[in-house]
Coordinates of C-alpha atoms in Angstrom, one line a residue:
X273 CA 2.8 22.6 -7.0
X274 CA 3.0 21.0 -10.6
X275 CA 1.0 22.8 -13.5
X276 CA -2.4 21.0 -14.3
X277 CA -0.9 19.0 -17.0
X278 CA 1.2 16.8 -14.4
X279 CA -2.5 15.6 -12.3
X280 CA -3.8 13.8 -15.6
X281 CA -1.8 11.0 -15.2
X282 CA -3.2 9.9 -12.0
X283 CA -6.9 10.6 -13.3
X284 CA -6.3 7.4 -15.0
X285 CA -4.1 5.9 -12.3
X286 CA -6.8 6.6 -9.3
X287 CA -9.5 5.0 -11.7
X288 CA -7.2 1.6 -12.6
X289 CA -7.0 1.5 -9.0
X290 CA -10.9 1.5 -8.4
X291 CA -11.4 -0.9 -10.6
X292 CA -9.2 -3.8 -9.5
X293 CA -12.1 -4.1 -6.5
X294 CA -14.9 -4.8 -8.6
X295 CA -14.7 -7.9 -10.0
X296 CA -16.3 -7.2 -13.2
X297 CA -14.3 -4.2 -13.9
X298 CA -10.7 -6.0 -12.0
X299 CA -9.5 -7.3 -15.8
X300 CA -10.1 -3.9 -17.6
X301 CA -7.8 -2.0 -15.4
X302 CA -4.9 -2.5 -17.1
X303 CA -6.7 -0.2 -19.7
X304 CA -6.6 3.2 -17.3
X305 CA -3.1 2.1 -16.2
X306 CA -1.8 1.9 -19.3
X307 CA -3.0 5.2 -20.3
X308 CA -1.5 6.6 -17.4
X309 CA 1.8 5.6 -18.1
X310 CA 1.3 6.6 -21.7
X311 CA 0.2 9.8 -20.6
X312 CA 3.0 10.2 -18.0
X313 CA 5.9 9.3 -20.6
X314 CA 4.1 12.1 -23.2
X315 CA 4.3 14.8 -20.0
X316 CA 7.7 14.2 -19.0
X317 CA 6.5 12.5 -15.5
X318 CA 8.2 9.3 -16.6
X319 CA 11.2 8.4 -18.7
X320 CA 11.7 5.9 -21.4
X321 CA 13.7 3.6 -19.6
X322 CA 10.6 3.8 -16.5
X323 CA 9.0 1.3 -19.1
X324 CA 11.7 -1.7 -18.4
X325 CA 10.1 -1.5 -15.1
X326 CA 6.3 -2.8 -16.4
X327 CA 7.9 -4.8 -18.9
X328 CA 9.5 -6.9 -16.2
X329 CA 7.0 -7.0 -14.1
X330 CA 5.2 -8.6 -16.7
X331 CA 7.6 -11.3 -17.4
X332 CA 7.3 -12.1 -13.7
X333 CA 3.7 -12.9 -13.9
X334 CA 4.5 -14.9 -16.4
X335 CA 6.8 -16.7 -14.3
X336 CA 5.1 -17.4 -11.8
X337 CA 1.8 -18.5 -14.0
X338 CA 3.9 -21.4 -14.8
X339 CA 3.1 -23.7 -11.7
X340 CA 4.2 -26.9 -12.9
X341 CA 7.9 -25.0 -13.6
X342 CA 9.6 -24.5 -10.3
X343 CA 12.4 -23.3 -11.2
X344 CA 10.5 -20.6 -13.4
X345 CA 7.9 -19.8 -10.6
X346 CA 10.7 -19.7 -8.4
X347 CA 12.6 -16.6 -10.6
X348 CA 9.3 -14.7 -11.1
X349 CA 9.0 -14.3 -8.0
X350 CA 12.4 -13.6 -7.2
X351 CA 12.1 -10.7 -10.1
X352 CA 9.2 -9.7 -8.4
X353 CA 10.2 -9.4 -4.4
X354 CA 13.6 -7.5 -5.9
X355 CA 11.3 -4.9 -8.4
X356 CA 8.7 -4.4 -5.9
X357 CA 11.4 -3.7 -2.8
X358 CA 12.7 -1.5 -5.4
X359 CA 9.8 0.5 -6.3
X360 CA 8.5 1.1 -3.0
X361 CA 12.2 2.7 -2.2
X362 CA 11.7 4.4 -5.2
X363 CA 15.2 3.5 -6.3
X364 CA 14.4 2.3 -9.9
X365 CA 15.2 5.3 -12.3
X366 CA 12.8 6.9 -15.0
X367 CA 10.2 8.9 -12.4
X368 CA 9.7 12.3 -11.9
X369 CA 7.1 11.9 -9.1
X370 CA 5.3 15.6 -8.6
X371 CA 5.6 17.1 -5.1
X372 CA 1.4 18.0 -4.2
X373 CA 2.3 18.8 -0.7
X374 CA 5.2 21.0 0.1
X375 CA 7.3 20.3 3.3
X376 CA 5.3 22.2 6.3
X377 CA 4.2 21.9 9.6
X378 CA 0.3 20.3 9.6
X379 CA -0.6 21.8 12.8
X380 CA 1.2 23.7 15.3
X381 CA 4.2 21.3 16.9
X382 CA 4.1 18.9 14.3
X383 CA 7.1 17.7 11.8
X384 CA 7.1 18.9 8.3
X385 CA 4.9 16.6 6.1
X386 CA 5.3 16.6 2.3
X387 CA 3.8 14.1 -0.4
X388 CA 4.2 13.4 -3.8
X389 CA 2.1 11.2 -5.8
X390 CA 3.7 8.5 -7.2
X391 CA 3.8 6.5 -10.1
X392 CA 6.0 3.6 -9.6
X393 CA 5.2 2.1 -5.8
X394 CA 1.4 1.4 -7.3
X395 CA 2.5 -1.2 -9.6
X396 CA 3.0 -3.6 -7.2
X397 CA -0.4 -3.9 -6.2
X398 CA -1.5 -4.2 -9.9
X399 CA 0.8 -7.0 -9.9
X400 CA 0.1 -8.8 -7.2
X401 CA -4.0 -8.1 -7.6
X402 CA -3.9 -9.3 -11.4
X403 CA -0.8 -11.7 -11.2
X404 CA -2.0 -13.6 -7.7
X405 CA -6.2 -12.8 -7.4
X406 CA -5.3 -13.0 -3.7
X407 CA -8.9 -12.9 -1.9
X408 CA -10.5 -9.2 -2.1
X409 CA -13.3 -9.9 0.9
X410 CA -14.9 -12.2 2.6
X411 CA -18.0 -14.0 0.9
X412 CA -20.2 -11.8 2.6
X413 CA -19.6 -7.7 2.5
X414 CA -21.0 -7.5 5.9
X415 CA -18.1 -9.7 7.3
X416 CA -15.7 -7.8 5.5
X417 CA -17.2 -4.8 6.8
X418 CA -17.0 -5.6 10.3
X419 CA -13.4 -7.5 10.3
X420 CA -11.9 -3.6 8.8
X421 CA -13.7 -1.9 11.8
X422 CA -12.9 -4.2 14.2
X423 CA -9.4 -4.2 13.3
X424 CA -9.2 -0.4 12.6
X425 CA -10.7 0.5 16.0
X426 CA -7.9 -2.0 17.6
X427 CA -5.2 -0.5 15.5
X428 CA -6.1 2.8 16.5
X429 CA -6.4 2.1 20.3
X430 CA -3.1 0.3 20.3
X431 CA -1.6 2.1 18.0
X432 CA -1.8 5.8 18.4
X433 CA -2.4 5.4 22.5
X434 CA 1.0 4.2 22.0
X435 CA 2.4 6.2 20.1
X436 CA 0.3 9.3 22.5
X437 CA 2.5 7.6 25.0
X438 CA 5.5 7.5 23.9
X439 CA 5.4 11.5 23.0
X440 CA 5.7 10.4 19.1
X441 CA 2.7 11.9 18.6
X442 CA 0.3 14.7 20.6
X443 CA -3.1 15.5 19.9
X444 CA -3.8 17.8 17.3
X445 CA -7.1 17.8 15.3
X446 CA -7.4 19.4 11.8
X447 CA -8.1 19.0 7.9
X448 CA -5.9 21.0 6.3
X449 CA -7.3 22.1 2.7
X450 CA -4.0 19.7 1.6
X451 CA -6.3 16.7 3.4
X452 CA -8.6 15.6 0.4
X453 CA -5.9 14.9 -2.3
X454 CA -3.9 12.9 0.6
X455 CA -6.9 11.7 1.5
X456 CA -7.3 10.3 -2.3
X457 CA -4.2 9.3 -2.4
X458 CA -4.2 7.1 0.9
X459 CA -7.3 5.7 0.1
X460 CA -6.6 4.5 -3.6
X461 CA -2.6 4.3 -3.9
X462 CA -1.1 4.3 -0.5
X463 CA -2.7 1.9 1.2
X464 CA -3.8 -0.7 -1.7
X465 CA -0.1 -1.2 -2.8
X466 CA 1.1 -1.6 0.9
X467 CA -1.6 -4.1 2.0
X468 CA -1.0 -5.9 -1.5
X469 CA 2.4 -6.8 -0.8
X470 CA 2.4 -7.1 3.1
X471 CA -1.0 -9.2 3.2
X472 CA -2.0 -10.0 -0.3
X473 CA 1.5 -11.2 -0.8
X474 CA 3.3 -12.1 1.6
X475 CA 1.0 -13.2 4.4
X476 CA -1.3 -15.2 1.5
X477 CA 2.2 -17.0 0.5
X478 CA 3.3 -17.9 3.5
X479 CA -0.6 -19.0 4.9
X480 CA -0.8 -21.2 1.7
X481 CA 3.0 -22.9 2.0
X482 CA 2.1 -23.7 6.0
X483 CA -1.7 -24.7 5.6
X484 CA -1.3 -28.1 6.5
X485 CA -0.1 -26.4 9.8
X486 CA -2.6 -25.3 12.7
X487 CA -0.1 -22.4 13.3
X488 CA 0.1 -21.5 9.6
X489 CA -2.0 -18.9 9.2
X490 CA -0.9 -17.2 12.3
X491 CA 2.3 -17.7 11.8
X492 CA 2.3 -16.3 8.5
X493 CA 0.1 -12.9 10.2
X494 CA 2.9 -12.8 12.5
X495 CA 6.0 -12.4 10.0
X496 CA 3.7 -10.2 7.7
X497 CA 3.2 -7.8 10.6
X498 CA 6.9 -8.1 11.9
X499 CA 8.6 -7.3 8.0
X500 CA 6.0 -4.3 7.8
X501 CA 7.5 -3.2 11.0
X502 CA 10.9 -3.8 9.9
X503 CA 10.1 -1.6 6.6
X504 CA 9.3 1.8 8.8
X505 CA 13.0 1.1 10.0
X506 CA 14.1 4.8 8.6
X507 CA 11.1 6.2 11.9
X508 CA 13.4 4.1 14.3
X509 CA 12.4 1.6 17.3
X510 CA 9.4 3.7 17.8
X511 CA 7.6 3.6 14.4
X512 CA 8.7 -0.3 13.8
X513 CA 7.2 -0.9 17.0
X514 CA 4.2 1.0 16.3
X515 CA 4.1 -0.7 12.4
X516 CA 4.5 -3.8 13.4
X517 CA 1.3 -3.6 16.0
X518 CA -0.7 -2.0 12.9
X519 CA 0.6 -5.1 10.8
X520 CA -0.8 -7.7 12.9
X521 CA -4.2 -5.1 12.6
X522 CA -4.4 -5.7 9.3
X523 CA -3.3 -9.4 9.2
X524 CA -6.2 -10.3 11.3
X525 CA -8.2 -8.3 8.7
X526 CA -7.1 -9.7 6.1
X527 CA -7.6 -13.1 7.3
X528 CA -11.2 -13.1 7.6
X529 CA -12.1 -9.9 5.5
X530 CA -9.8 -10.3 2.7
X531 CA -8.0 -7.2 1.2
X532 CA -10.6 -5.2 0.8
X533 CA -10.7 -5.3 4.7
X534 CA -7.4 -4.8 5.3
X535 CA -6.9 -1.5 2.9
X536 CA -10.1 -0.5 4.7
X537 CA -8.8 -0.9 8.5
X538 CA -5.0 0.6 7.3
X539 CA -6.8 3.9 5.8
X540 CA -9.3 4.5 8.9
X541 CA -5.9 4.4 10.8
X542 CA -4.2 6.9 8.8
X543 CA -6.9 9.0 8.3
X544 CA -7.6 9.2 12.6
X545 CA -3.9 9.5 13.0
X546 CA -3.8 12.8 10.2
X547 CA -6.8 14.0 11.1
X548 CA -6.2 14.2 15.1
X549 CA -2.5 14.2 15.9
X550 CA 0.3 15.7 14.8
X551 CA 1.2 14.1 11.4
X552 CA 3.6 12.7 10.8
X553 CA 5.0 13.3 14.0
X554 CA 5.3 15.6 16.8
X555 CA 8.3 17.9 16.0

């Protein structure tokens, strides 16, 4: 594991991350995450040239501020699908991500599982939170509440029954004393910056180009759940099958709980799936 120095970085990143949900608090987080970053580059997490990476991210919300330019709007967000495919692959140079969970066995039968806590996939949903303010819940908490546990308990039944099924998985419950910093992680990094660009992104782009449509807002939960499949393409058929299924989960939660919803359903997911199965996988 990393010396103590290395976790200070993401003290700041886990609390610019909690406060994009409040609104009050959502135009202030730039604050945290900039110290973060700052902290990062002073601890040798990050390297100079990791800053090109915020700095263009930038000038694509900038971009695509400028409606009434199409050509402009249509390059930011260009810059941003290729930076944000980027980051997630973690392709982009300048990161020294620390390893928190060495490769090992969960639970008896299970694939190794390691995990690093990262400081470049995050960005995207910063950008997409502060860039687009796509919705963050439902009017009411309640209903934002209830679409997240609807969809989560659908997700799950579908989901890791299917994956129970198809021998991807077998049942193994556990918390491993490793559990509470993925837990963190999941809850604040993981999941936001996923259900940013799969549903704050691109099912909220696509819903808004086809709203004249009755279809559209289906249609656009449909591809959104089918490209989130596509992405677990390294897991094979199984996991892009079993993605994709989650996907439309989340889509449905998104649409009438907003993100908030959405992260919400995607984390009770992850956490029933690493808390009682082999995780990632059976081995």
């Amino acid at each position: 594991m990393p010396p103590m120095p290395h976790y200070l970085p993401w003290s700041a990143l886990f609390l610019a991350a909690a406060m994009l949900w409040p609104p009050a608090t959502r135009r202030w987080a730039l604050a945290p995450l900039a110290a973060a970053w700052a902290w990062a580059l002073a601890d040798g997490v990050i390297d100079p040239v990791a800053l090109a990476w915020p700095a263009l991210l930038a000038l694509a919300a900038a971009l695509v501020r400028r409606r009434t330019q199409a050509l402009g709007n249509a390059a930011g967000h260009t810059l941003f699908l290729v930076l944000a495919a980027l980051l997630f692959l973690h392709l982009l140079p300048g990161f020294h991500n620390p390893q928190v969970i060495a490769p090992a066995p969960l639970s008896p039968g299970a694939a190794p599982f390691g995990m690093y806590l990262n400081l470049d996939k995050p960005l995207v949903a910063f950008w997409v939170v502060l860039a687009l303010a796509p919705p963050m819940a439902a009017a009411r908490l309640c209903t934002t509440l209830f679409a997240a546990l609807l969809a989560c308990a659908a997700a799950v039944a579908a989901c890791l029954g299917a994956a129970l099924a198809m021998g991807v998985v077998e049942w193994a419950p556990k918390w491993p004393a490793s559990g509470w910093i993925w837990l963190l992680n999941n809850a604040l990094l993981v999941t936001l910056a996923e259900e940013a660009l799969f549903r704050g992104y691109v099912q909220q782009r696509l819903a808004d180009c086809w709203r004249s449509r009755a279809w559209g807002a289906w249609a656009a939960l449909a591809v959104s759940a089918v490209l989130f499949g596509l992405a677990h393409y390294a897991g094979g058929w199984q996991w892009m099958l079993l993605a994709g299924l989650a996907g439309a989960a989340y889509g449905a939660a998104y649409r009438y709980g907003g993100l908030g919803a959405a992260v919400l359903a995607h984390l009770g997911l992850n956490a029933a799936h690493f808390g009682l199965f082999t995780y990632p996988s059976a081995g």
